[in-house]
Amino acid sequence: MKTSICMLSLTLMLMLLVLSHNILCTVAVAGEREQQMKKTYIIQMDKSKMPASFADDHFQWYGFSLKSVSDSADMLYTYKNVIHGFSTRLTAEEAELLEKQSGILSVMPELRYELHTTRTPQFLGMLGGINEAVFPASEKLSKVIIGVVDTGVWPEIKSYDDKGLGPVPRSWRGQCEEGKNFNSSSCNRKLIGARFFPKGFEASILGPIDEKVESRSPRDVDGHGTHASTIAAGSAVPGASLFGYASGTARGIATQARVATYKACWSGWCLSSDILAAMDKAVEDGVHILSVSIGRSQYEDLYTDFIAIGAFSAMAKGVFVSCSAGSRGPESDSTSNNAPWITTVGAGTLDRDFPAYVSLGNGKKYRGASIYSGTPLSSGLHPLVYARNASNSTSDQCAPDSLIPEKVVEKIVVCDQGGTNRLDKSMVVKKAGGMGMILADTEGYDEEQLVVDSYVLPVVVVGQKAGDAIKRYITSHDNPKATFSTGKTELGVEPSPVVAAFSSRGPNPICVELLKPDLLAPGVNILAGWTGAAGPSGLAEDTRRVSFNILSGTSMSCPHVSGLAAVLKAAHPEWSLAGIKSALMTTSYATYKNGKPIEDGATGKPATP
């Protein structure tokens, strides 16, 4: 009898354990489903409608409002400088209920933004001659702080050397936040602040950042943020170059200004909740200039564009905001960051080029561009093939896994621009066994304006006319062959500047009466500081490490104007933000020295507003 009772008790205990496990699993699954149903929302509050009972702590009002619609939701960030409000995760129903409450100005879903990817001070006429008078005394410029919202910073490079700089400005209220592989000692009198904002990104991926591929700290593993901040205010570094190209003294536009970085972009994702948090903290910390090389791939109106919303309050608090126009040219109506209170910057070329040549088996030779520095092609001519004739599809753009190895092994492959990233195309060719690549511009690109990259195999970029001629040669010959020859850095290239074909352009999609971009600045083949966590190509397979890299984009032109604004801020501290913007725009030029209008790189014709 006792044995039967024991067996019965044991059976009941096992049944209870199984039942408890099933209940826990059901609860866990339900919780996971609920999280998957939720989205991040940014809630903007109207403080004038805050109940008097919360007068001592308006954050309690935020929390009370949130808990009234969701017991499980927590605030990701609270904002108090560029907006009043918070961000959180809600279901659509919860968001709708919250929006109906008194004191709620708006409940808007998270938006994803994107990054807009030695010689520029001379080119802008800022070194030598009468224009040296533009520069304020170094002690004045050293009081100006440029905040950069981007992918972070690689503090070890020489561009952040603080030699010759005095104490950190007393107006500075920020800090150097610590994280994995980033200590407070990483900051100095040049890089005076560094913060990171991962909560929106982590909420979107429903988990913590994978520190095997990203650093949960201000450290830049992408390179974009380091490049941008050193353009704006990098210290002078003699002997800078990328594998000998663009050699000289690399310096930021505002060399003596201080830098504070705000990491809001993670693994290529820049989410509005993180961007707003970065802008909010930058204003609180006391930056004078905000440089934001980030934008939407599609335009938003001024009431839903979070960069525009944040920039408005920053401007109202005396912070100059410079943003990139976008790199979606030559399409019209393609600009981002179109708010009138933002200084929106397009991209143009420098008077510098990196010539390279493609020689064909028929004796014809075509000029292109290259900064390849690895093992060159062996002497003599090599088999040449057009990607369309060596693809498992009709693709001529060297898309991933599109090339048939037997048709490209030990051959130079001609790939057309578009479809996929230029650097990814080179890796596709290399993995398929190709020995080199000719990257041909297609319709909409003028052959005088060639963007170079640090490829992992020999590559020459050619314009549309040259590319078409090379493809005609391949079609008309049974055994087409080619070889490459590279040159050195060439200065004094004319005409310059030319509006970059990729630079986004107007008309302003929000307000056609307001011309955008406001300004053009150097944004093609720009040398600046680089991360030690990635090779110059940015490809995972690239094991090379450099201190400087050459990139193109309005992401590069924006910090040029940020640096110029810092110079004017220091020289004329009494000027308003509108006065600084006006000075930048009214002292720019729309013609060359010979009186002819600046050219559009997409058409070869005069650029228009």
Coordinates of C-alpha atoms in Angstrom, one line a residue:
M1 CA 0.0 0.0 0.0
K2 CA 2.8 2.4 0.9
T3 CA 4.5 1.6 -2.4
S4 CA 1.4 2.4 -4.3
I5 CA 1.0 5.7 -2.5
C6 CA 4.7 6.6 -3.2
M7 CA 4.3 5.7 -6.8
L8 CA 1.1 7.8 -7.1
S9 CA 2.8 10.8 -5.4
L10 CA 5.8 10.5 -7.7
T11 CA 3.5 10.3 -10.7
L12 CA 1.6 13.4 -9.6
M13 CA 4.9 15.3 -9.0
L14 CA 6.1 14.4 -12.5
M15 CA 2.8 15.5 -14.0
L16 CA 3.0 18.8 -12.1
L17 CA 6.5 19.3 -13.3
V18 CA 5.6 18.6 -16.9
L19 CA 2.5 20.9 -16.6
S20 CA 4.6 23.7 -15.0
H21 CA 7.2 23.3 -17.8
N22 CA 4.5 23.5 -20.5
I23 CA 2.9 26.6 -18.8
L24 CA 6.3 28.3 -18.6
C25 CA 7.0 27.5 -22.2
T26 CA 3.6 28.8 -23.2
V27 CA 4.2 32.0 -21.3
A28 CA 7.7 32.4 -22.8
V29 CA 6.4 31.8 -26.3
A30 CA 3.6 34.3 -25.7
G31 CA 6.1 36.8 -24.4
E32 CA 8.3 36.4 -27.4
R33 CA 5.3 36.8 -29.7
E34 CA 4.3 39.9 -27.9
Q35 CA 7.8 41.4 -28.3
Q36 CA 7.8 40.5 -32.0
M37 CA 4.4 42.3 -32.4
K38 CA 5.9 45.4 -30.8
K39 CA 7.6 48.2 -32.6
T40 CA 9.7 51.1 -31.4
Y41 CA 7.8 54.4 -31.2
I42 CA 9.0 57.9 -30.4
I43 CA 6.5 59.8 -28.3
Q44 CA 6.6 63.6 -28.2
M45 CA 5.0 65.2 -25.2
D46 CA 3.5 68.7 -24.7
K47 CA 4.9 69.9 -21.4
S48 CA 2.4 72.7 -21.3
K49 CA -0.2 70.1 -20.6
M50 CA 1.7 68.3 -17.9
P51 CA -0.4 67.9 -14.7
A52 CA 0.8 70.0 -11.8
S53 CA 1.3 66.8 -9.7
F54 CA 4.3 66.0 -11.9
A55 CA 5.9 69.4 -11.8
D56 CA 8.9 68.2 -9.8
D57 CA 9.7 65.4 -12.2
H58 CA 8.3 65.3 -15.7
F59 CA 9.9 62.0 -16.4
Q60 CA 7.4 60.5 -13.9
W61 CA 4.7 61.9 -16.1
Y62 CA 6.2 60.1 -19.1
G63 CA 6.3 56.8 -17.1
F64 CA 2.8 57.2 -15.8
S65 CA 1.5 57.9 -19.4
L66 CA 3.3 54.8 -20.7
K67 CA 2.1 52.5 -17.9
S68 CA -1.5 53.5 -18.6
V69 CA -1.4 51.6 -21.9
S70 CA 1.2 48.9 -21.2
D71 CA 2.4 47.2 -18.0
S72 CA 5.4 45.6 -19.7
A73 CA 6.8 48.5 -21.7
D74 CA 9.9 50.3 -20.6
M75 CA 11.4 53.6 -21.9
L76 CA 14.4 53.1 -24.1
Y77 CA 15.4 56.8 -23.9
T78 CA 14.0 60.0 -22.5
Y79 CA 14.6 63.2 -24.4
K80 CA 14.7 66.7 -22.9
N81 CA 16.7 68.9 -25.2
V82 CA 15.8 68.4 -28.9
I83 CA 12.3 67.1 -28.0
H84 CA 10.3 66.5 -24.9
G85 CA 9.4 62.8 -24.8
F86 CA 10.6 59.3 -24.8
S87 CA 11.0 56.2 -27.0
T88 CA 9.6 52.7 -26.2
R89 CA 8.3 49.4 -27.6
L90 CA 4.5 49.2 -28.1
T91 CA 2.0 47.2 -30.1
A92 CA 0.0 49.1 -32.7
E93 CA -3.0 49.1 -30.4
E94 CA -1.0 50.4 -27.4
A95 CA 0.4 53.2 -29.6
E96 CA -3.1 54.2 -30.7
L97 CA -4.3 54.3 -27.1
L98 CA -1.4 56.4 -26.0
E99 CA -1.8 58.9 -28.9
K100 CA -5.4 59.6 -27.6
Q101 CA -4.1 60.8 -24.2
S102 CA -3.9 64.4 -23.2
G103 CA -0.5 65.9 -23.5
I104 CA 0.7 63.6 -26.3
L105 CA 1.8 65.6 -29.3
S106 CA 2.7 62.6 -31.5
V107 CA 3.4 58.9 -31.5
M108 CA 5.6 58.1 -34.4
P109 CA 7.1 54.8 -35.4
E110 CA 10.9 54.3 -35.6
L111 CA 12.5 55.2 -38.9
R112 CA 15.7 53.7 -40.3
Y113 CA 18.3 56.2 -41.6
E114 CA 21.5 55.4 -43.6
L115 CA 25.0 56.7 -43.8
H116 CA 25.6 58.8 -46.9
T117 CA 29.0 57.0 -48.0
T118 CA 45.0 66.0 -47.4
R119 CA 44.1 68.4 -50.1
T120 CA 40.8 69.9 -49.4
P121 CA 41.9 72.9 -47.2
Q122 CA 44.2 74.0 -50.1
F123 CA 41.4 73.4 -52.7
L124 CA 39.0 75.5 -50.6
G125 CA 41.6 78.3 -50.5
M126 CA 42.1 78.1 -46.8
L127 CA 45.9 77.7 -46.7
G128 CA 48.4 80.2 -48.0
G129 CA 47.9 83.7 -49.3
I130 CA 45.3 86.3 -48.1
N131 CA 42.8 83.7 -47.0
E132 CA 44.8 82.8 -44.0
A133 CA 43.1 85.9 -42.5
V134 CA 39.9 83.8 -42.4
F135 CA 41.3 81.7 -39.6
P136 CA 40.8 83.0 -36.1
A137 CA 43.6 82.7 -33.6
S138 CA 44.1 79.0 -32.6
E139 CA 43.0 79.7 -29.0
K140 CA 39.6 81.0 -30.3
L141 CA 39.1 78.0 -32.6
S142 CA 40.1 75.6 -29.8
K143 CA 37.0 76.8 -27.8
V144 CA 34.7 75.5 -30.5
I145 CA 33.3 71.9 -30.2
I146 CA 32.1 69.9 -33.1
G147 CA 29.8 67.0 -32.3
V148 CA 29.7 64.2 -34.9
V149 CA 26.7 61.8 -34.9
D150 CA 27.9 58.7 -36.7
T151 CA 29.5 55.3 -36.2
G152 CA 31.9 56.3 -33.5
V153 CA 35.6 56.9 -33.3
W154 CA 39.0 55.1 -33.5
P155 CA 40.9 57.2 -31.0
E156 CA 44.3 55.8 -31.5
I157 CA 45.1 57.4 -34.9
K158 CA 47.2 60.5 -35.1
S159 CA 44.4 62.7 -36.3
Y160 CA 43.2 62.9 -32.7
D161 CA 46.6 64.0 -31.4
D162 CA 46.1 66.8 -28.8
K163 CA 49.6 68.3 -29.0
G164 CA 49.5 72.1 -28.7
L165 CA 45.9 72.2 -27.4
G166 CA 45.1 73.8 -24.1
P167 CA 42.7 72.6 -21.4
V168 CA 39.2 71.4 -22.4
P169 CA 36.8 74.3 -22.8
R170 CA 35.0 75.1 -19.5
S171 CA 31.7 75.1 -21.3
W172 CA 32.0 71.4 -22.0
R173 CA 29.6 69.3 -20.0
G174 CA 30.0 65.9 -21.7
Q175 CA 32.0 62.8 -20.9
C176 CA 34.0 59.9 -22.3
E177 CA 31.8 56.9 -21.8
E178 CA 33.4 53.5 -21.4
G179 CA 32.6 50.3 -23.1
K180 CA 34.2 47.2 -24.4
N181 CA 37.8 48.1 -25.5
F182 CA 37.1 51.7 -24.9
N183 CA 38.2 53.5 -21.7
S184 CA 37.7 57.0 -20.6
S185 CA 41.5 57.5 -21.2
S186 CA 40.7 57.1 -24.9
C187 CA 39.7 60.8 -24.9
N188 CA 42.1 63.7 -24.6
R189 CA 42.2 67.4 -25.2
K190 CA 41.3 66.9 -28.9
L191 CA 38.7 64.1 -28.7
I192 CA 37.0 65.5 -25.6
G193 CA 33.9 63.4 -25.6
A194 CA 32.6 60.1 -26.8
R195 CA 29.2 58.5 -26.2
F196 CA 27.2 55.6 -27.6
F197 CA 23.4 55.0 -28.1
P198 CA 22.6 51.3 -28.8
K199 CA 19.1 50.9 -27.2
G200 CA 17.0 51.5 -30.3
F201 CA 19.1 49.1 -32.3
E202 CA 19.1 46.4 -29.6
A203 CA 15.3 46.7 -29.3
S204 CA 15.0 46.2 -33.1
I205 CA 17.0 43.0 -33.1
L206 CA 15.3 41.8 -29.8
G207 CA 18.6 41.2 -28.1
P208 CA 22.1 42.6 -27.2
I209 CA 24.6 43.7 -29.8
D210 CA 26.9 40.9 -31.0
E211 CA 30.3 42.1 -29.9
K212 CA 32.0 39.7 -32.3
V213 CA 31.0 42.0 -35.1
E214 CA 30.3 45.3 -33.4
S215 CA 31.7 47.2 -30.3
R216 CA 29.1 48.2 -27.7
S217 CA 31.1 51.3 -27.0
P218 CA 32.0 54.6 -28.8
R219 CA 34.6 52.6 -30.7
D220 CA 34.2 52.8 -34.5
V221 CA 34.5 49.4 -36.2
D222 CA 32.9 50.7 -39.5
G223 CA 35.3 53.7 -40.3
H224 CA 32.6 56.1 -41.5
G225 CA 32.5 58.1 -38.2
T226 CA 36.3 58.3 -37.9
H227 CA 36.5 59.5 -41.5
A228 CA 33.9 62.2 -41.0
S229 CA 35.2 63.6 -37.8
T230 CA 38.8 63.8 -39.0
I231 CA 37.6 65.7 -42.1
A232 CA 35.8 68.3 -39.8
A233 CA 38.5 68.8 -37.3
G234 CA 41.4 66.3 -37.5
S235 CA 44.8 67.3 -36.3
A236 CA 47.5 67.9 -38.9
V237 CA 49.3 64.6 -39.8
P238 CA 52.4 64.9 -42.1
G239 CA 53.1 62.1 -44.5
A240 CA 49.6 60.8 -44.7
S241 CA 48.4 58.7 -47.6
L242 CA 46.6 55.6 -48.7
F243 CA 49.3 53.2 -50.0
G244 CA 51.1 56.3 -51.4
Y245 CA 48.1 57.9 -53.0
A246 CA 46.9 61.4 -52.0
S247 CA 50.1 61.8 -50.0
G248 CA 50.7 65.0 -48.0
T249 CA 49.7 66.5 -44.7
A250 CA 46.2 65.4 -43.8
R251 CA 44.3 67.9 -41.7
G252 CA 40.8 68.7 -40.8
I253 CA 39.1 71.9 -41.8
A254 CA 39.0 73.2 -38.3
T255 CA 42.3 71.7 -37.1
Q256 CA 42.3 73.3 -33.7
A257 CA 38.6 72.7 -32.9
R258 CA 37.6 70.0 -30.4
V259 CA 35.7 66.8 -31.3
A260 CA 33.0 64.9 -29.5
T261 CA 31.6 61.8 -31.1
Y262 CA 28.1 60.3 -30.6
K263 CA 27.8 56.7 -31.9
A264 CA 24.2 56.2 -33.1
C265 CA 24.8 53.8 -36.1
W266 CA 25.3 50.1 -35.6
S267 CA 26.2 47.6 -38.3
G268 CA 24.9 49.9 -41.0
W269 CA 21.7 50.7 -39.1
C270 CA 21.0 54.2 -37.9
L271 CA 17.6 54.3 -36.1
S272 CA 15.7 57.4 -35.2
S273 CA 15.5 56.7 -31.5
D274 CA 19.3 56.4 -31.2
I275 CA 19.9 59.4 -33.5
L276 CA 17.6 61.6 -31.4
A277 CA 19.2 60.4 -28.2
A278 CA 22.6 61.3 -29.7
M279 CA 21.5 64.8 -30.8
D280 CA 19.7 65.3 -27.4
K281 CA 22.9 64.5 -25.5
A282 CA 25.1 66.5 -27.8
V283 CA 23.1 69.7 -27.2
E284 CA 23.1 69.0 -23.4
D285 CA 26.9 68.5 -23.5
G286 CA 27.5 71.9 -25.1
V287 CA 28.6 71.3 -28.7
H288 CA 28.5 74.3 -31.0
I289 CA 28.4 72.5 -34.3
L290 CA 26.5 69.2 -35.1
S291 CA 27.7 67.3 -38.1
V292 CA 25.3 64.6 -39.3
S293 CA 26.2 62.6 -42.4
I294 CA 23.0 60.5 -42.1
G295 CA 19.7 60.7 -43.9
R296 CA 16.7 58.8 -45.2
S297 CA 16.7 56.9 -48.5
Q298 CA 13.2 58.5 -49.1
Y299 CA 12.3 61.9 -48.0
E300 CA 10.0 62.6 -45.0
D301 CA 8.0 65.8 -44.3
L302 CA 9.3 68.1 -41.6
Y303 CA 6.8 66.7 -39.0
T304 CA 8.0 63.1 -39.3
D305 CA 11.7 63.5 -40.1
F306 CA 13.4 63.0 -36.8
I307 CA 16.7 64.7 -37.9
A308 CA 14.7 67.8 -38.9
I309 CA 12.8 67.7 -35.6
G310 CA 16.0 67.4 -33.6
A311 CA 17.9 69.9 -35.6
F312 CA 15.2 72.5 -35.1
S313 CA 15.5 72.5 -31.3
A314 CA 19.3 72.3 -31.6
M315 CA 19.2 75.4 -33.8
A316 CA 16.9 77.1 -31.3
K317 CA 19.5 76.4 -28.6
G318 CA 22.3 77.9 -30.7
V319 CA 23.8 74.8 -32.3
F320 CA 24.7 74.9 -36.0
V321 CA 23.5 71.8 -37.8
S322 CA 25.2 70.5 -41.0
C323 CA 23.8 67.5 -42.8
S324 CA 24.6 65.5 -45.9
A325 CA 22.3 65.9 -48.9
G326 CA 22.4 62.2 -49.8
S327 CA 24.2 60.1 -52.4
R328 CA 21.2 59.1 -54.6
G329 CA 22.0 61.2 -57.6
P330 CA 21.7 61.9 -60.4
E331 CA 18.0 61.4 -59.8
S332 CA 16.0 64.6 -59.3
D333 CA 14.0 65.2 -56.1
S334 CA 16.5 63.0 -54.3
T335 CA 17.8 65.2 -51.5
S336 CA 17.3 64.4 -47.8
N337 CA 17.7 66.7 -44.8
N338 CA 15.6 69.4 -46.6
A339 CA 14.6 71.5 -43.6
P340 CA 15.4 75.2 -44.0
W341 CA 17.2 75.3 -40.6
I342 CA 19.6 72.6 -41.7
T343 CA 22.7 73.4 -43.8
T344 CA 22.4 70.7 -46.5
V345 CA 25.6 69.8 -48.3
G346 CA 26.1 68.2 -51.7
A347 CA 29.3 66.7 -53.0
G348 CA 31.8 67.8 -55.7
T349 CA 35.1 66.8 -57.0
L350 CA 38.6 68.0 -56.1
D351 CA 41.4 69.0 -58.5
R352 CA 43.0 65.7 -57.8
D353 CA 42.8 62.4 -59.7
F354 CA 44.3 58.9 -59.6
P355 CA 44.8 58.1 -63.3
A356 CA 45.1 54.5 -64.6
Y357 CA 44.9 53.1 -68.1
V358 CA 43.3 50.1 -69.8
S359 CA 45.2 48.9 -72.9
L360 CA 43.4 46.6 -75.3
G361 CA 44.6 44.0 -77.7
N362 CA 43.7 46.3 -80.7
G363 CA 46.2 48.9 -79.5
K364 CA 43.6 51.3 -78.1
K365 CA 44.2 52.8 -74.6
Y366 CA 41.6 54.3 -72.3
R367 CA 42.0 56.4 -69.2
G368 CA 40.3 55.5 -66.0
A369 CA 41.2 55.7 -62.3
S370 CA 42.6 53.4 -59.7
I371 CA 44.2 53.3 -56.3
Y372 CA 45.1 49.6 -56.3
S373 CA 48.4 49.0 -54.6
G374 CA 48.8 45.2 -54.3
T375 CA 50.4 42.8 -56.7
P376 CA 50.0 44.1 -60.2
L377 CA 48.9 42.1 -63.2
S378 CA 51.8 40.2 -64.8
S379 CA 53.3 41.7 -67.9
G380 CA 51.6 41.3 -71.3
L381 CA 47.9 41.1 -72.3
H382 CA 45.4 39.0 -70.5
P383 CA 42.1 37.4 -71.5
L384 CA 39.1 39.8 -71.2
V385 CA 35.5 38.9 -70.7
Y386 CA 32.3 40.9 -70.2
A387 CA 30.3 39.8 -67.1
R388 CA 27.1 39.4 -69.1
N389 CA 28.9 36.7 -71.2
A390 CA 30.1 34.9 -68.1
S391 CA 27.1 35.0 -65.9
N392 CA 24.5 32.4 -64.9
S393 CA 21.9 35.1 -65.5
T394 CA 21.5 38.1 -67.8
S395 CA 23.4 40.2 -65.2
D396 CA 26.2 42.4 -66.3
Q397 CA 26.7 43.9 -62.8
C398 CA 28.7 41.1 -61.1
A399 CA 26.0 40.3 -58.6
P400 CA 26.9 37.8 -55.8
D401 CA 27.3 34.2 -57.2
S402 CA 26.4 35.4 -60.7
L403 CA 29.7 34.6 -62.4
I404 CA 30.6 31.2 -63.8
P405 CA 34.1 30.4 -62.6
E406 CA 35.1 28.4 -65.7
K407 CA 34.4 31.5 -67.8
V408 CA 36.3 34.0 -65.7
V409 CA 39.3 32.1 -64.2
E410 CA 42.5 34.0 -65.0
K411 CA 40.6 36.7 -66.9
I412 CA 39.9 40.4 -66.5
V413 CA 36.2 40.8 -66.0
V414 CA 34.2 43.9 -67.2
C415 CA 31.5 44.7 -64.7
D416 CA 28.9 47.4 -65.0
Q417 CA 28.1 49.9 -62.3
G418 CA 24.9 49.5 -60.3
G419 CA 22.9 46.8 -58.6
T420 CA 25.5 46.0 -55.9
N421 CA 28.3 47.7 -54.0
R422 CA 31.4 48.4 -56.1
L423 CA 33.7 46.6 -53.6
D424 CA 31.4 43.6 -53.4
K425 CA 31.7 43.3 -57.2
S426 CA 35.4 43.0 -56.9
M427 CA 35.1 40.2 -54.3
V428 CA 32.6 38.4 -56.6
V429 CA 35.2 38.5 -59.4
K430 CA 38.0 37.4 -57.1
K431 CA 36.0 34.5 -55.7
A432 CA 35.2 33.3 -59.2
G433 CA 38.9 33.2 -60.1
G434 CA 39.1 36.5 -62.0
M435 CA 42.5 38.2 -62.1
G436 CA 41.2 41.8 -62.4
M437 CA 38.2 43.9 -63.0
I438 CA 37.2 46.9 -65.2
L439 CA 34.3 48.7 -63.5
A440 CA 32.4 50.6 -66.2
D441 CA 30.2 53.5 -65.5
T442 CA 26.8 53.4 -67.3
E443 CA 24.2 55.9 -68.4
G444 CA 23.9 58.9 -66.1
Y445 CA 27.7 59.0 -65.3
D446 CA 30.2 61.2 -67.1
E447 CA 33.6 59.7 -67.6
E448 CA 35.4 62.7 -66.2
Q449 CA 34.1 61.9 -62.7
L450 CA 35.4 58.6 -61.4
V451 CA 35.1 57.3 -57.8
V452 CA 37.9 55.1 -56.6
D453 CA 38.0 52.5 -53.9
S454 CA 40.6 50.3 -52.3
Y455 CA 39.9 47.1 -54.0
V456 CA 41.2 43.6 -53.1
L457 CA 42.4 42.9 -56.7
P458 CA 43.6 45.0 -59.6
V459 CA 40.7 47.3 -60.7
V460 CA 40.4 50.2 -63.1
V461 CA 37.2 52.3 -63.1
V462 CA 36.3 53.8 -66.5
G463 CA 33.6 56.2 -67.6
Q464 CA 30.7 55.3 -69.8
K465 CA 32.3 56.2 -73.1
A466 CA 35.4 54.1 -72.4
G467 CA 33.3 51.3 -71.0
D468 CA 31.1 51.2 -74.1
A469 CA 34.2 51.1 -76.3
I470 CA 35.8 48.2 -74.3
K471 CA 32.5 46.2 -74.5
R472 CA 32.3 46.8 -78.3
Y473 CA 35.9 45.5 -78.6
I474 CA 35.0 42.4 -76.7
T475 CA 31.9 41.8 -78.9
S476 CA 33.9 42.2 -82.1
H477 CA 36.9 40.1 -81.3
D478 CA 37.1 36.3 -80.8
N479 CA 40.0 36.5 -78.4
P480 CA 39.8 39.9 -76.6
K481 CA 42.7 40.9 -74.3
A482 CA 43.7 43.7 -72.1
T483 CA 46.1 44.9 -69.4
F484 CA 46.3 47.7 -66.8
S485 CA 48.8 50.4 -66.0
T486 CA 48.5 52.7 -63.0
G487 CA 49.8 56.2 -62.5
K488 CA 50.4 58.4 -59.5
T489 CA 48.4 61.1 -57.8
E490 CA 47.6 63.9 -60.3
L491 CA 47.0 67.4 -59.1
G492 CA 45.6 70.5 -60.8
V493 CA 42.9 68.6 -62.6
E494 CA 40.5 70.8 -64.5
P495 CA 37.6 71.4 -64.5
S496 CA 37.1 71.3 -60.7
P497 CA 34.9 71.2 -58.9
V498 CA 32.4 69.1 -60.8
V499 CA 29.1 68.2 -59.1
A500 CA 29.4 64.5 -58.2
A501 CA 27.0 62.3 -60.3
F502 CA 26.0 60.5 -57.1
S503 CA 25.2 63.7 -55.2
S504 CA 21.5 64.0 -54.5
R505 CA 19.9 67.0 -56.0
G506 CA 16.7 69.0 -56.1
P507 CA 14.1 70.3 -56.6
N508 CA 13.4 70.2 -52.9
P509 CA 10.8 67.4 -52.6
I510 CA 9.2 69.1 -49.6
C511 CA 9.2 72.8 -50.5
V512 CA 10.1 73.6 -54.1
E513 CA 10.5 77.3 -53.3
L514 CA 13.5 76.4 -51.1
L515 CA 16.6 75.4 -53.0
K516 CA 18.5 72.4 -51.7
P517 CA 21.3 71.4 -51.3
D518 CA 22.5 74.7 -49.8
L519 CA 26.2 74.2 -50.6
L520 CA 28.6 72.0 -52.5
A521 CA 31.8 70.8 -50.8
P522 CA 34.5 68.2 -51.6
G523 CA 33.1 64.7 -51.4
V524 CA 34.8 62.6 -54.1
N525 CA 37.9 60.6 -53.3
I526 CA 38.6 62.2 -49.9
L527 CA 41.5 61.1 -47.7
A528 CA 40.8 61.1 -44.0
G529 CA 41.3 59.0 -40.8
W530 CA 40.2 55.3 -40.7
T531 CA 39.4 52.6 -38.2
G532 CA 41.8 49.9 -37.2
A533 CA 39.0 47.4 -37.1
A534 CA 38.5 47.1 -40.9
G535 CA 40.5 47.1 -44.1
P536 CA 40.2 50.0 -46.4
S537 CA 37.7 48.1 -48.6
G538 CA 35.4 47.5 -45.6
L539 CA 35.1 43.8 -46.7
A540 CA 35.3 41.1 -44.1
E541 CA 37.9 39.3 -46.2
D542 CA 40.2 42.4 -46.3
T543 CA 43.0 41.9 -43.7
R544 CA 44.9 45.1 -44.6
R545 CA 45.0 47.9 -41.9
V546 CA 45.5 51.6 -42.6
S547 CA 45.4 54.9 -40.7
F548 CA 43.9 56.8 -43.6
N549 CA 41.3 55.8 -46.3
I550 CA 39.9 57.4 -49.4
L551 CA 36.0 57.5 -49.5
S552 CA 33.4 59.4 -51.5
G553 CA 29.9 60.6 -50.6
T554 CA 28.0 63.5 -49.3
S555 CA 29.0 62.0 -46.0
M556 CA 32.4 63.4 -46.8
S557 CA 31.2 66.8 -48.0
C558 CA 29.1 67.5 -44.9
P559 CA 32.0 67.6 -42.4
H560 CA 33.9 70.0 -44.6
V561 CA 31.1 72.5 -44.0
S562 CA 30.9 71.6 -40.3
G563 CA 34.5 72.5 -40.1
L564 CA 34.0 75.8 -42.0
A565 CA 31.1 76.7 -39.7
A566 CA 33.4 76.1 -36.7
V567 CA 36.0 78.4 -38.2
L568 CA 33.4 81.2 -38.7
K569 CA 32.0 80.6 -35.2
A570 CA 35.4 81.2 -33.7
A571 CA 36.2 84.2 -35.9
H572 CA 32.8 85.8 -35.3
P573 CA 31.3 84.6 -32.1
E574 CA 28.7 87.3 -32.3
W575 CA 27.2 86.0 -35.5
S576 CA 23.9 84.2 -35.5
L577 CA 23.5 80.7 -37.0
A578 CA 21.7 82.3 -39.9
G579 CA 24.6 84.7 -40.3
I580 CA 27.1 81.8 -40.4
K581 CA 25.0 80.0 -43.0
S582 CA 24.6 83.1 -45.0
A583 CA 28.3 83.8 -45.0
L584 CA 29.0 80.2 -46.2
M585 CA 26.4 80.5 -49.0
T586 CA 27.1 84.0 -50.2
T587 CA 30.9 83.5 -50.4
S588 CA 30.6 80.3 -52.4
Y589 CA 30.9 80.4 -56.2
A590 CA 28.9 78.9 -59.1
T591 CA 31.4 79.5 -61.9
Y592 CA 35.0 78.6 -62.6
K593 CA 37.7 81.3 -62.9
N594 CA 37.1 81.5 -66.6
G595 CA 33.5 82.4 -65.9
K596 CA 31.9 79.2 -67.1
P597 CA 29.3 77.5 -64.9
I598 CA 30.3 74.6 -62.7
E599 CA 29.7 71.3 -64.5
D600 CA 27.3 68.5 -63.5
G601 CA 29.3 65.2 -63.4
A602 CA 26.2 63.2 -64.5
T603 CA 25.7 65.1 -67.7
G604 CA 28.9 67.1 -68.5
K605 CA 26.6 70.1 -68.8
P606 CA 26.4 73.2 -66.6
A607 CA 25.0 72.4 -63.2
T608 CA 21.7 74.0 -62.3
P609 CA 20.2 75.0 -58.9

